[in-house]
Structure formats: structure tokens, C-alpha cells
Amino acid sequence: MKKRAAQQQLIREILRILYGRWGRQHWWPAETPFEVIVGAYLTQNTAWTNVEKALQQMRSAGVLSVEGIRKIPLTRLEKLVRSAGYFRQKATRLKQFVAFLDERYQGSLQKMFAQPTAELREELLALNGIGPETADSILLYAGQHPVFVVDSYTRRIFERHGLVKPSAKYEELRELVETGLADFALSHPDIIDPELLPLGSCHQPSPMSTASRCAQAQVFNEMHGLLVGVGKNYCLKSNPKCNECPLGSLLKK
Ligand code: SF4
């Protein structure tokens, strides 16, 4: 495994190459912070296309809101989110999240996201069905907190480039990216320029993708979206397409 300084240099290089090639990715595709939270729950163990169907069902039924989830009977909610799989569990957990929000923050996402990042992260992790990836997705994409979201694509890409061992824990990867990209925005101010053309965006701009956020949150937002692009299109589980991948040149270093 590479030494710390080399790891951080490589992480910066990965972002520099991908951002230069594809530009803004416009994550997360949603209209409201609550829609991001619902999507973060529903996307567990299923493809995003199935989540989109469930979100559309909820939207059509007028329940894609804190109030909507609070009021809808559980069995009706289960039917609406059926396409996302594990629908009973997911519907129950959405209800539990709203109960937590009501009890702790008087039903206000604004109050919840006003908490310091580390404290809110602990609270979210204590909820049923929220692991580190879901907690960090909620913090970053719904709350604009500066945390990096580690997913299976990040892990695979980093392992193949000798950045981490297969046994590396979630927190190790998160800390590696967060420290490696700590001052990235200073040397690449265009990453926070809202006028930059979305060269190879995977999503259309949306109210949440263009929401106001600090430079650090913007950097982590783009890094995650770009790594998903690599993982989906090139760094496949078997037979990775290294010859076509934008990161192919880094394998030789
Ligand atoms: S496909 Fe190859 S070059 Fe691209 S990220 Fe994966 S291992 Fe690296």
C-alpha cells in the first residue's frame, strides 16, 4: 500500500483527471432535502431505477414530504415503495425517521441540519437502518455537510489502485479522501463555479444538485459522483475496462 503523502496525491490526481474530463455530476437528483433522505433509504440494496419508481409513486400520492410520511398509514406506504424492494422494512424505517425528526427536532429538517456534523452523524447512525453510507449521503446531499460518502465503487477503485487494503474499514476510506481533498478547492476554484458547463454530467441539474454549499462539500459531492461514473462504466466487478478508463494512466504510477 502507498505511503500517506502518495495516497493523498493520488486521490487529488483522481479528482483532477475525472473532473477535468466529465465536469460537474449534479448529485443528488432531487427537488428537496427530504426527497434525498427518502432516496438514501430506498436505494439500499436496489438499483436506482427501482427507487425512481417508488419516488414517483410517493410523489403522485402527495406523500413525498415529512408531513406526508407522518400521516400516511404504514400499509399504504409499503405499497407505494414496493418497487424499491424490502418494502415493509423500508416503509417502517421512513416512518421511524419522521418520528425521530418530530421528537428531536420538532419535525424540522432545518433544525436537524443545523447541528454540528459529527453530532448529527452519531444521531443518524443510531437510527434503525442507517449505516455510514446512508448517514453520510443524508449529511452531504440533503444537508450540505462536508463529509465524503464511501460506497462499493470507491472501495473497488481504491483497492485496484493500491490506495487501501481489502480489509480497510469505511472510516479509513472516508478519512483518506476527506484529508486528501481538504484543500482541493483552493487550487481548483472552478469546482465551485456554478457557471461551469456540465461536460459529462450523469444527472440533469436539480434544485438539490445546485443548492448552496461550502467548497469542501462541493468537492466531496463531485468526487463521489465521479467515482460512481468510473465504477459503473469502467471499473466493473470483473473485467475492468482499464484501457478505456480515464484513470488508466494512474495504474502505471
Ligand atoms: S477500470 Fe482500471 S483504470 Fe479504471 S479505475 Fe478501475 S482499475 Fe483503475
Tab-separated table of N, CA and C in Angstrom, residues 75-233:
chain	number	residue	atom	x	y	z
A	75	THR	N	-49.327	0.561	5.920
A	75	THR	CA	-49.610	-0.410	4.852
A	75	THR	C	-49.708	0.278	3.482
A	76	ARG	N	-50.229	1.503	3.481
A	76	ARG	CA	-50.319	2.260	2.202
A	76	ARG	C	-48.913	2.666	1.746
A	77	LEU	N	-48.088	3.079	2.679
A	77	LEU	CA	-46.716	3.463	2.327
A	77	LEU	C	-45.940	2.258	1.788
A	78	GLU	N	-46.159	1.116	2.386
A	78	GLU	CA	-45.497	-0.111	1.910
A	78	GLU	C	-45.797	-0.348	0.431
A	79	LYS	N	-47.054	-0.152	0.074
A	79	LYS	CA	-47.447	-0.367	-1.340
A	79	LYS	C	-46.729	0.628	-2.247
A	80	LEU	N	-46.634	1.862	-1.806
A	80	LEU	CA	-46.022	2.902	-2.654
A	80	LEU	C	-44.534	2.657	-2.894
A	81	VAL	N	-43.839	2.072	-1.909
A	81	VAL	CA	-42.377	1.885	-2.057
A	81	VAL	C	-42.027	0.449	-2.462
A	82	ARG	N	-43.023	-0.310	-2.851
A	82	ARG	CA	-42.823	-1.728	-3.163
A	82	ARG	C	-41.697	-1.945	-4.190
A	83	SER	N	-41.643	-1.105	-5.217
A	83	SER	CA	-40.673	-1.316	-6.308
A	83	SER	C	-39.220	-1.240	-5.825
A	84	ALA	N	-38.992	-0.619	-4.663
A	84	ALA	CA	-37.614	-0.464	-4.160
A	84	ALA	C	-37.131	-1.701	-3.399
A	85	GLY	N	-38.007	-2.726	-3.266
A	85	GLY	CA	-37.595	-3.934	-2.547
A	85	GLY	C	-37.572	-3.711	-1.038
A	86	TYR	N	-37.567	-4.832	-0.294
A	86	TYR	CA	-37.586	-4.758	1.192
A	86	TYR	C	-38.589	-3.684	1.637
A	87	PHE	N	-39.732	-3.676	0.958
A	87	PHE	CA	-40.642	-2.526	1.117
A	87	PHE	C	-41.218	-2.369	2.514
A	88	ARG	N	-41.448	-3.507	3.211
A	88	ARG	CA	-42.002	-3.384	4.578
A	88	ARG	C	-40.974	-2.724	5.489
A	89	GLN	N	-39.751	-3.228	5.380
A	89	GLN	CA	-38.666	-2.694	6.208
A	89	GLN	C	-38.417	-1.209	5.888
A	90	LYS	N	-38.379	-0.897	4.601
A	90	LYS	CA	-38.064	0.487	4.207
A	90	LYS	C	-39.185	1.450	4.608
A	91	ALA	N	-40.433	1.010	4.440
A	91	ALA	CA	-41.555	1.873	4.841
A	91	ALA	C	-41.516	2.125	6.348
A	92	THR	N	-41.236	1.081	7.107
A	92	THR	CA	-41.162	1.225	8.573
A	92	THR	C	-40.048	2.195	8.950
A	93	ARG	N	-38.920	2.074	8.272
A	93	ARG	CA	-37.783	2.936	8.618
A	93	ARG	C	-38.029	4.405	8.255
A	94	LEU	N	-38.755	4.617	7.189
A	94	LEU	CA	-39.107	6.009	6.846
A	94	LEU	C	-40.005	6.605	7.926
A	95	LYS	N	-40.949	5.801	8.399
A	95	LYS	CA	-41.809	6.246	9.497
A	95	LYS	C	-40.964	6.527	10.746
A	96	GLN	N	-39.992	5.659	11.007
A	96	GLN	CA	-39.154	5.834	12.201
A	96	GLN	C	-38.313	7.109	12.087
A	97	PHE	N	-37.851	7.404	10.865
A	97	PHE	CA	-37.064	8.632	10.696
A	97	PHE	C	-37.915	9.854	11.022
A	98	VAL	N	-39.139	9.881	10.508
A	98	VAL	CA	-40.013	11.038	10.761
A	98	VAL	C	-40.354	11.135	12.254
A	99	ALA	N	-40.528	9.989	12.903
A	99	ALA	CA	-40.800	10.009	14.355
A	99	ALA	C	-39.601	10.609	15.094
A	100	PHE	N	-38.394	10.234	14.666
A	100	PHE	CA	-37.168	10.804	15.261
A	100	PHE	C	-37.112	12.320	15.026
A	101	LEU	N	-37.424	12.719	13.792
A	101	LEU	CA	-37.383	14.149	13.449
A	101	LEU	C	-38.394	14.931	14.293
A	102	ASP	N	-39.568	14.369	14.457
A	102	ASP	CA	-40.606	15.036	15.249
A	102	ASP	C	-40.180	15.174	16.705
A	103	GLU	N	-39.660	14.076	17.236
A	103	GLU	CA	-39.340	14.057	18.667
A	103	GLU	C	-38.129	14.933	18.987
A	104	ARG	N	-37.127	14.850	18.138
A	104	ARG	CA	-35.853	15.526	18.459
A	104	ARG	C	-35.786	16.954	17.902
A	105	TYR	N	-36.416	17.174	16.730
A	105	TYR	CA	-36.270	18.476	16.058
A	105	TYR	C	-37.610	19.113	15.674
A	106	GLN	N	-38.651	18.734	16.367
A	106	GLN	CA	-39.987	19.296	16.124
A	106	GLN	C	-40.358	19.229	14.641
A	107	GLY	N	-39.948	18.158	13.999
A	107	GLY	CA	-40.313	17.947	12.585
A	107	GLY	C	-39.569	18.831	11.608
A	108	SER	N	-38.516	19.497	12.061
A	108	SER	CA	-37.820	20.456	11.187
A	108	SER	C	-36.463	19.930	10.699
A	109	LEU	N	-36.362	19.723	9.387
A	109	LEU	CA	-35.072	19.309	8.817
A	109	LEU	C	-34.045	20.424	8.965
A	110	GLN	N	-34.528	21.652	8.888
A	110	GLN	CA	-33.622	22.796	9.026
A	110	GLN	C	-32.931	22.765	10.393
A	111	LYS	N	-33.717	22.503	11.432
A	111	LYS	CA	-33.122	22.417	12.778
A	111	LYS	C	-32.171	21.235	12.860
A	112	MET	N	-32.568	20.130	12.258
A	112	MET	CA	-31.713	18.937	12.321
A	112	MET	C	-30.372	19.210	11.648
A	113	PHE	N	-30.405	19.800	10.460
A	113	PHE	CA	-29.156	20.015	9.719
A	113	PHE	C	-28.327	21.175	10.280
A	114	ALA	N	-28.901	21.922	11.208
A	114	ALA	CA	-28.129	22.998	11.856
A	114	ALA	C	-27.188	22.442	12.928
A	115	GLN	N	-27.337	21.153	13.229
A	115	GLN	CA	-26.450	20.540	14.234
A	115	GLN	C	-25.031	20.405	13.684
A	116	PRO	N	-24.036	20.388	14.576
A	116	PRO	CA	-22.664	20.129	14.115
A	116	PRO	C	-22.585	18.747	13.436
A	117	THR	N	-21.766	18.654	12.403
A	117	THR	CA	-21.714	17.440	11.576
A	117	THR	C	-21.502	16.167	12.394
A	118	ALA	N	-20.483	16.165	13.248
A	118	ALA	CA	-20.141	14.939	13.974
A	118	ALA	C	-21.283	14.494	14.890
A	119	GLU	N	-21.949	15.462	15.534
A	119	GLU	CA	-23.048	15.108	16.448
A	119	GLU	C	-24.241	14.539	15.686
A	120	LEU	N	-24.575	15.211	14.579
A	120	LEU	CA	-25.719	14.728	13.801
A	120	LEU	C	-25.416	13.354	13.197
A	121	ARG	N	-24.177	13.159	12.782
A	121	ARG	CA	-23.791	11.869	12.212
A	121	ARG	C	-24.030	10.753	13.232
A	122	GLU	N	-23.661	10.993	14.475
A	122	GLU	CA	-23.877	9.994	15.530
A	122	GLU	C	-25.358	9.726	15.723
A	123	GLU	N	-26.168	10.760	15.695
A	123	GLU	CA	-27.612	10.586	15.878
A	123	GLU	C	-28.205	9.756	14.733
A	124	LEU	N	-27.774	10.067	13.525
A	124	LEU	CA	-28.301	9.326	12.370
A	124	LEU	C	-27.871	7.859	12.431
A	125	LEU	N	-26.615	7.638	12.802
A	125	LEU	CA	-26.111	6.262	12.866
A	125	LEU	C	-26.833	5.434	13.931
A	126	ALA	N	-27.403	6.115	14.905
A	126	ALA	CA	-28.122	5.390	15.964
A	126	ALA	C	-29.523	4.961	15.505
A	127	LEU	N	-29.980	5.476	14.354
A	127	LEU	CA	-31.311	5.112	13.865
A	127	LEU	C	-31.287	3.752	13.189
A	128	ASN	N	-32.414	3.079	13.283
A	128	ASN	CA	-32.544	1.771	12.670
A	128	ASN	C	-32.395	1.870	11.138
A	129	GLY	N	-31.516	1.061	10.572
A	129	GLY	CA	-31.390	1.027	9.108
A	129	GLY	C	-30.490	2.088	8.518
A	130	ILE	N	-29.803	2.857	9.360
A	130	ILE	CA	-28.869	3.860	8.818
A	130	ILE	C	-27.440	3.453	9.158
A	131	GLY	N	-26.707	3.057	8.117
A	131	GLY	CA	-25.287	2.753	8.260
A	131	GLY	C	-24.483	3.971	7.817
A	132	PRO	N	-23.159	3.871	7.819
A	132	PRO	CA	-22.328	5.028	7.482
A	132	PRO	C	-22.609	5.616	6.096
A	133	GLU	N	-22.831	4.759	5.094
A	133	GLU	CA	-23.037	5.291	3.736
A	133	GLU	C	-24.343	6.092	3.664
A	134	THR	N	-25.400	5.573	4.284
A	134	THR	CA	-26.681	6.294	4.271
A	134	THR	C	-26.583	7.576	5.096
A	135	ALA	N	-25.955	7.488	6.260
A	135	ALA	CA	-25.809	8.687	7.106
A	135	ALA	C	-25.040	9.775	6.358
A	136	ASP	N	-23.954	9.383	5.710
A	136	ASP	CA	-23.141	10.385	5.020
A	136	ASP	C	-23.836	10.921	3.766
A	137	SER	N	-24.626	10.069	3.114
A	137	SER	CA	-25.409	10.553	1.958
A	137	SER	C	-26.405	11.617	2.412
A	138	ILE	N	-27.048	11.371	3.555
A	138	ILE	CA	-28.018	12.333	4.086
A	138	ILE	C	-27.305	13.629	4.468
A	139	LEU	N	-26.174	13.486	5.163
A	139	LEU	CA	-25.434	14.675	5.603
A	139	LEU	C	-24.956	15.505	4.407
A	140	LEU	N	-24.345	14.833	3.432
A	140	LEU	CA	-23.758	15.559	2.305
A	140	LEU	C	-24.816	16.062	1.321
A	141	TYR	N	-25.688	15.156	0.884
A	141	TYR	CA	-26.565	15.509	-0.230
A	141	TYR	C	-27.878	16.173	0.179
A	142	ALA	N	-28.323	15.906	1.420
A	142	ALA	CA	-29.542	16.587	1.879
A	142	ALA	C	-29.188	17.799	2.735
A	143	GLY	N	-28.111	17.660	3.531
A	143	GLY	CA	-27.790	18.724	4.480
A	143	GLY	C	-26.628	19.607	4.090
A	144	GLN	N	-25.916	19.241	3.011
A	144	GLN	CA	-24.754	20.021	2.526
A	144	GLN	C	-23.640	20.083	3.571
A	145	HIS	N	-23.539	19.038	4.397
A	145	HIS	CA	-22.422	18.966	5.349
A	145	HIS	C	-21.199	18.401	4.614
A	146	PRO	N	-20.005	18.874	4.948
A	146	PRO	CA	-18.804	18.418	4.227
A	146	PRO	C	-18.292	17.054	4.701
A	147	VAL	N	-18.951	15.991	4.255
A	147	VAL	CA	-18.475	14.627	4.532
A	147	VAL	C	-18.408	13.885	3.202
A	148	PHE	N	-17.506	12.923	3.110
A	148	PHE	CA	-17.408	12.141	1.883
A	148	PHE	C	-18.172	10.836	2.051
A	149	VAL	N	-18.903	10.447	1.010
A	149	VAL	CA	-19.681	9.201	1.026
A	149	VAL	C	-18.859	8.083	0.376
A	150	VAL	N	-18.578	7.062	1.149
A	150	VAL	CA	-17.836	5.902	0.618
A	150	VAL	C	-18.846	4.853	0.164
A	151	ASP	N	-18.703	4.372	-1.047
A	151	ASP	CA	-19.564	3.268	-1.482
A	151	ASP	C	-18.717	2.153	-2.076
A	152	SER	N	-19.382	1.141	-2.620
A	152	SER	CA	-18.625	-0.024	-3.114
A	152	SER	C	-17.745	0.345	-4.312
A	153	TYR	N	-18.157	1.345	-5.083
A	153	TYR	CA	-17.313	1.774	-6.212
A	153	TYR	C	-16.012	2.405	-5.701
A	154	THR	N	-16.139	3.263	-4.694
A	154	THR	CA	-14.944	3.900	-4.111
A	154	THR	C	-13.963	2.821	-3.664
A	155	ARG	N	-14.500	1.858	-2.935
A	155	ARG	CA	-13.648	0.793	-2.378
A	155	ARG	C	-12.936	0.021	-3.490
A	156	ARG	N	-13.693	-0.347	-4.513
A	156	ARG	CA	-13.110	-1.151	-5.599
A	156	ARG	C	-12.009	-0.379	-6.327
A	157	ILE	N	-12.299	0.864	-6.645
A	157	ILE	CA	-11.324	1.691	-7.375
A	157	ILE	C	-10.074	1.909	-6.525
A	158	PHE	N	-10.276	2.222	-5.264
A	158	PHE	CA	-9.130	2.485	-4.378
A	158	PHE	C	-8.295	1.226	-4.162
A	159	GLU	N	-8.950	0.100	-4.044
A	159	GLU	CA	-8.205	-1.156	-3.872
A	159	GLU	C	-7.365	-1.444	-5.112
A	160	ARG	N	-7.969	-1.271	-6.263
A	160	ARG	CA	-7.259	-1.602	-7.502
A	160	ARG	C	-6.098	-0.647	-7.772
A	161	HIS	N	-6.139	0.533	-7.168
A	161	HIS	CA	-5.033	1.476	-7.339
A	161	HIS	C	-4.093	1.475	-6.139
A	162	GLY	N	-4.225	0.463	-5.306
A	162	GLY	CA	-3.299	0.287	-4.190
A	162	GLY	C	-3.430	1.331	-3.096
A	163	LEU	N	-4.596	1.992	-3.026
A	163	LEU	CA	-4.776	3.023	-2.004
A	163	LEU	C	-5.158	2.439	-0.650
A	164	VAL	N	-5.918	1.370	-0.659
A	164	VAL	CA	-6.317	0.719	0.595
A	164	VAL	C	-6.279	-0.792	0.422
A	165	LYS	N	-6.216	-1.466	1.551
A	165	LYS	CA	-6.287	-2.932	1.530
A	165	LYS	C	-7.756	-3.355	1.519
A	166	PRO	N	-8.027	-4.586	1.079
A	166	PRO	CA	-9.429	-5.055	1.080
A	166	PRO	C	-10.046	-5.013	2.475
A	167	SER	N	-9.216	-5.097	3.498
A	167	SER	CA	-9.754	-5.112	4.874
A	167	SER	C	-10.031	-3.701	5.414
A	168	ALA	N	-9.753	-2.679	4.625
A	168	ALA	CA	-9.904	-1.297	5.123
A	168	ALA	C	-11.342	-1.020	5.557
A	169	LYS	N	-11.487	-0.345	6.681
A	169	LYS	CA	-12.820	-0.012	7.204
A	169	LYS	C	-13.358	1.241	6.497
A	170	TYR	N	-14.685	1.405	6.572
A	170	TYR	CA	-15.352	2.564	5.969
A	170	TYR	C	-14.680	3.862	6.409
A	171	GLU	N	-14.457	3.989	7.722
A	171	GLU	CA	-13.921	5.250	8.247
A	171	GLU	C	-12.524	5.552	7.706
A	172	GLU	N	-11.762	4.507	7.432
A	172	GLU	CA	-10.409	4.708	6.894
A	172	GLU	C	-10.483	5.346	5.500
A	173	LEU	N	-11.390	4.843	4.685
A	173	LEU	CA	-11.536	5.407	3.333
A	173	LEU	C	-12.062	6.837	3.393
A	174	ARG	N	-13.029	7.038	4.268
A	174	ARG	CA	-13.627	8.377	4.373
A	174	ARG	C	-12.572	9.406	4.795
A	175	GLU	N	-11.802	9.026	5.796
A	175	GLU	CA	-10.792	9.952	6.318
A	175	GLU	C	-9.715	10.224	5.267
A	176	LEU	N	-9.379	9.195	4.511
A	176	LEU	CA	-8.361	9.320	3.476
A	176	LEU	C	-8.777	10.348	2.416
A	177	VAL	N	-10.016	10.260	1.977
A	177	VAL	CA	-10.499	11.192	0.957
A	177	VAL	C	-10.664	12.593	1.553
A	178	GLU	N	-11.236	12.647	2.745
A	178	GLU	CA	-11.504	13.975	3.335
A	178	GLU	C	-10.202	14.740	3.595
A	179	THR	N	-9.165	14.049	4.033
A	179	THR	CA	-7.896	14.751	4.267
A	179	THR	C	-7.171	14.988	2.933
A	180	GLY	N	-7.252	14.020	2.029
A	180	GLY	CA	-6.571	14.160	0.735
A	180	GLY	C	-7.105	15.322	-0.083
A	181	LEU	N	-8.409	15.598	0.070
A	181	LEU	CA	-9.021	16.658	-0.738
A	181	LEU	C	-9.305	17.916	0.072
A	182	ALA	N	-8.703	18.013	1.256
A	182	ALA	CA	-9.008	19.123	2.170
A	182	ALA	C	-8.806	20.490	1.524
A	183	ASP	N	-7.751	20.638	0.718
A	183	ASP	CA	-7.506	21.966	0.131
A	183	ASP	C	-7.653	21.956	-1.394
A	184	PHE	N	-8.384	20.964	-1.909
A	184	PHE	CA	-8.510	20.832	-3.363
A	184	PHE	C	-9.160	22.071	-3.985
A	185	ALA	N	-10.173	22.598	-3.313
A	185	ALA	CA	-10.914	23.740	-3.890
A	185	ALA	C	-10.036	24.975	-4.017
A	186	LEU	N	-8.986	25.078	-3.186
A	186	LEU	CA	-8.112	26.244	-3.265
A	186	LEU	C	-7.336	26.262	-4.579
A	187	SER	N	-6.898	25.081	-4.999
A	187	SER	CA	-6.133	25.011	-6.241
A	187	SER	C	-7.020	24.811	-7.472
A	188	HIS	N	-8.288	24.489	-7.260
A	188	HIS	CA	-9.216	24.284	-8.385
A	188	HIS	C	-10.512	25.054	-8.103
A	189	PRO	N	-10.440	26.379	-8.086
A	189	PRO	CA	-11.636	27.163	-7.727
A	189	PRO	C	-12.810	26.943	-8.680
A	190	ASP	N	-12.545	26.449	-9.893
A	190	ASP	CA	-13.639	26.241	-10.846
A	190	ASP	C	-14.623	25.191	-10.360
A	191	ILE	N	-14.197	24.350	-9.394
A	191	ILE	CA	-15.096	23.283	-8.944
A	191	ILE	C	-16.306	23.850	-8.200
A	192	ILE	N	-16.155	25.093	-7.715
A	192	ILE	CA	-17.315	25.690	-7.051
A	192	ILE	C	-17.943	26.797	-7.898
A	193	ASP	N	-17.581	26.813	-9.185
A	193	ASP	CA	-18.146	27.811	-10.087
A	193	ASP	C	-19.460	27.286	-10.671
A	194	PRO	N	-20.601	27.855	-10.285
A	194	PRO	CA	-21.883	27.325	-10.756
A	194	PRO	C	-22.102	27.491	-12.249
A	195	GLU	N	-21.259	28.295	-12.890
A	195	GLU	CA	-21.444	28.517	-14.330
A	195	GLU	C	-20.735	27.465	-15.180
A	196	LEU	N	-19.927	26.630	-14.510
A	196	LEU	CA	-19.162	25.649	-15.285
A	196	LEU	C	-20.101	24.717	-16.053
A	197	LEU	N	-19.789	24.490	-17.303
A	197	LEU	CA	-20.642	23.629	-18.109
A	197	LEU	C	-20.555	22.191	-17.614
A	198	PRO	N	-21.705	21.514	-17.500
A	198	PRO	CA	-21.688	20.121	-17.073
A	198	PRO	C	-21.261	19.215	-18.229
A	199	LEU	N	-19.971	18.994	-18.372
A	199	LEU	CA	-19.448	18.272	-19.538
A	199	LEU	C	-20.068	16.888	-19.704
A	200	GLY	N	-19.881	16.052	-18.711
A	200	GLY	CA	-20.394	14.682	-18.842
A	200	GLY	C	-21.283	14.309	-17.684
A	201	SER	N	-22.114	15.233	-17.247
A	201	SER	CA	-22.938	15.003	-16.062
A	201	SER	C	-23.774	13.751	-16.179
A	202	CYS	N	-23.887	13.023	-15.062
A	202	CYS	CA	-24.766	11.858	-15.102
A	202	CYS	C	-26.194	12.262	-14.775
A	203	HIS	N	-26.386	13.428	-14.159
A	203	HIS	CA	-27.743	13.890	-13.846
A	203	HIS	C	-27.966	15.279	-14.421
A	204	GLN	N	-29.220	15.575	-14.674
A	204	GLN	CA	-29.600	16.945	-15.031
A	204	GLN	C	-29.513	17.803	-13.772
A	205	PRO	N	-29.199	19.095	-13.928
A	205	PRO	CA	-29.216	19.962	-12.745
A	205	PRO	C	-30.592	19.916	-12.061
A	206	SER	N	-30.585	19.937	-10.750
A	206	SER	CA	-31.836	19.916	-9.988
A	206	SER	C	-31.703	20.890	-8.822
A	207	PRO	N	-32.829	21.238	-8.157
A	207	PRO	CA	-32.714	22.158	-7.017
A	207	PRO	C	-31.707	21.678	-5.971
A	208	MET	N	-31.613	20.375	-5.739
A	208	MET	CA	-30.661	19.902	-4.726
A	208	MET	C	-29.235	19.860	-5.249
A	209	SER	N	-29.048	19.552	-6.539
A	209	SER	CA	-27.668	19.486	-7.054
A	209	SER	C	-27.052	20.877	-7.154
A	210	THR	N	-27.901	21.887	-7.282
A	210	THR	CA	-27.387	23.253	-7.411
A	210	THR	C	-27.569	24.062	-6.119
A	211	ALA	N	-27.918	23.370	-5.038
A	211	ALA	CA	-28.110	24.065	-3.750
A	211	ALA	C	-26.804	24.683	-3.288
A	212	SER	N	-26.926	25.707	-2.461
A	212	SER	CA	-25.734	26.378	-1.941
A	212	SER	C	-25.012	25.481	-0.941
A	213	ARG	N	-23.680	25.395	-1.071
A	213	ARG	CA	-22.901	24.566	-0.142
A	213	ARG	C	-21.482	25.107	-0.080
A	214	CYS	N	-20.756	24.733	0.954
A	214	CYS	CA	-19.378	25.203	1.086
A	214	CYS	C	-18.489	24.487	0.058
A	215	ALA	N	-17.309	25.050	-0.169
A	215	ALA	CA	-16.407	24.491	-1.181
A	215	ALA	C	-16.060	23.037	-0.877
A	216	GLN	N	-15.884	22.738	0.401
A	216	GLN	CA	-15.487	21.379	0.764
A	216	GLN	C	-16.594	20.375	0.442
A	217	ALA	N	-17.826	20.753	0.765
A	217	ALA	CA	-18.950	19.866	0.451
A	217	ALA	C	-19.074	19.682	-1.065
A	218	GLN	N	-18.805	20.747	-1.821
A	218	GLN	CA	-18.870	20.648	-3.285
A	218	GLN	C	-17.823	19.655	-3.813
A	219	VAL	N	-16.630	19.724	-3.236
A	219	VAL	CA	-15.550	18.817	-3.658
A	219	VAL	C	-15.939	17.365	-3.370
A	220	PHE	N	-16.463	17.099	-2.171
A	220	PHE	CA	-16.834	15.716	-1.825
A	220	PHE	C	-18.021	15.248	-2.659
A	221	ASN	N	-18.927	16.171	-2.947
A	221	ASN	CA	-20.077	15.866	-3.791
A	221	ASN	C	-19.591	15.382	-5.165
A	222	GLU	N	-18.703	16.170	-5.769
A	222	GLU	CA	-18.217	15.808	-7.117
A	222	GLU	C	-17.389	14.521	-7.099
A	223	MET	N	-16.526	14.382	-6.090
A	223	MET	CA	-15.666	13.198	-6.029
A	223	MET	C	-16.506	11.923	-6.002
A	224	HIS	N	-17.540	11.917	-5.178
A	224	HIS	CA	-18.375	10.720	-5.088
A	224	HIS	C	-19.081	10.447	-6.417
A	225	GLY	N	-19.684	11.484	-6.990
A	225	GLY	CA	-20.398	11.306	-8.256
A	225	GLY	C	-19.475	10.817	-9.370
A	226	LEU	N	-18.270	11.355	-9.405
A	226	LEU	CA	-17.314	10.968	-10.451
A	226	LEU	C	-16.852	9.519	-10.264
A	227	LEU	N	-16.634	9.120	-9.028
A	227	LEU	CA	-16.211	7.724	-8.790
A	227	LEU	C	-17.329	6.751	-9.151
A	228	VAL	N	-18.573	7.159	-8.926
A	228	VAL	CA	-19.689	6.308	-9.349
A	228	VAL	C	-19.655	6.143	-10.868
A	229	GLY	N	-19.361	7.240	-11.569
A	229	GLY	CA	-19.265	7.169	-13.034
A	229	GLY	C	-18.193	6.183	-13.480
A	230	VAL	N	-17.047	6.204	-12.816
A	230	VAL	CA	-15.961	5.264	-13.157
A	230	VAL	C	-16.393	3.835	-12.842
A	231	GLY	N	-16.982	3.663	-11.657
A	231	GLY	CA	-17.375	2.313	-11.230
A	231	GLY	C	-18.427	1.701	-12.136
A	232	LYS	N	-19.373	2.508	-12.568
A	232	LYS	CA	-20.465	1.979	-13.398
A	232	LYS	C	-20.021	1.687	-14.828
A	233	ASN	N	-19.119	2.524	-15.331
A	233	ASN	CA	-18.796	2.428	-16.758
A	233	ASN	C	-17.477	1.726	-17.086
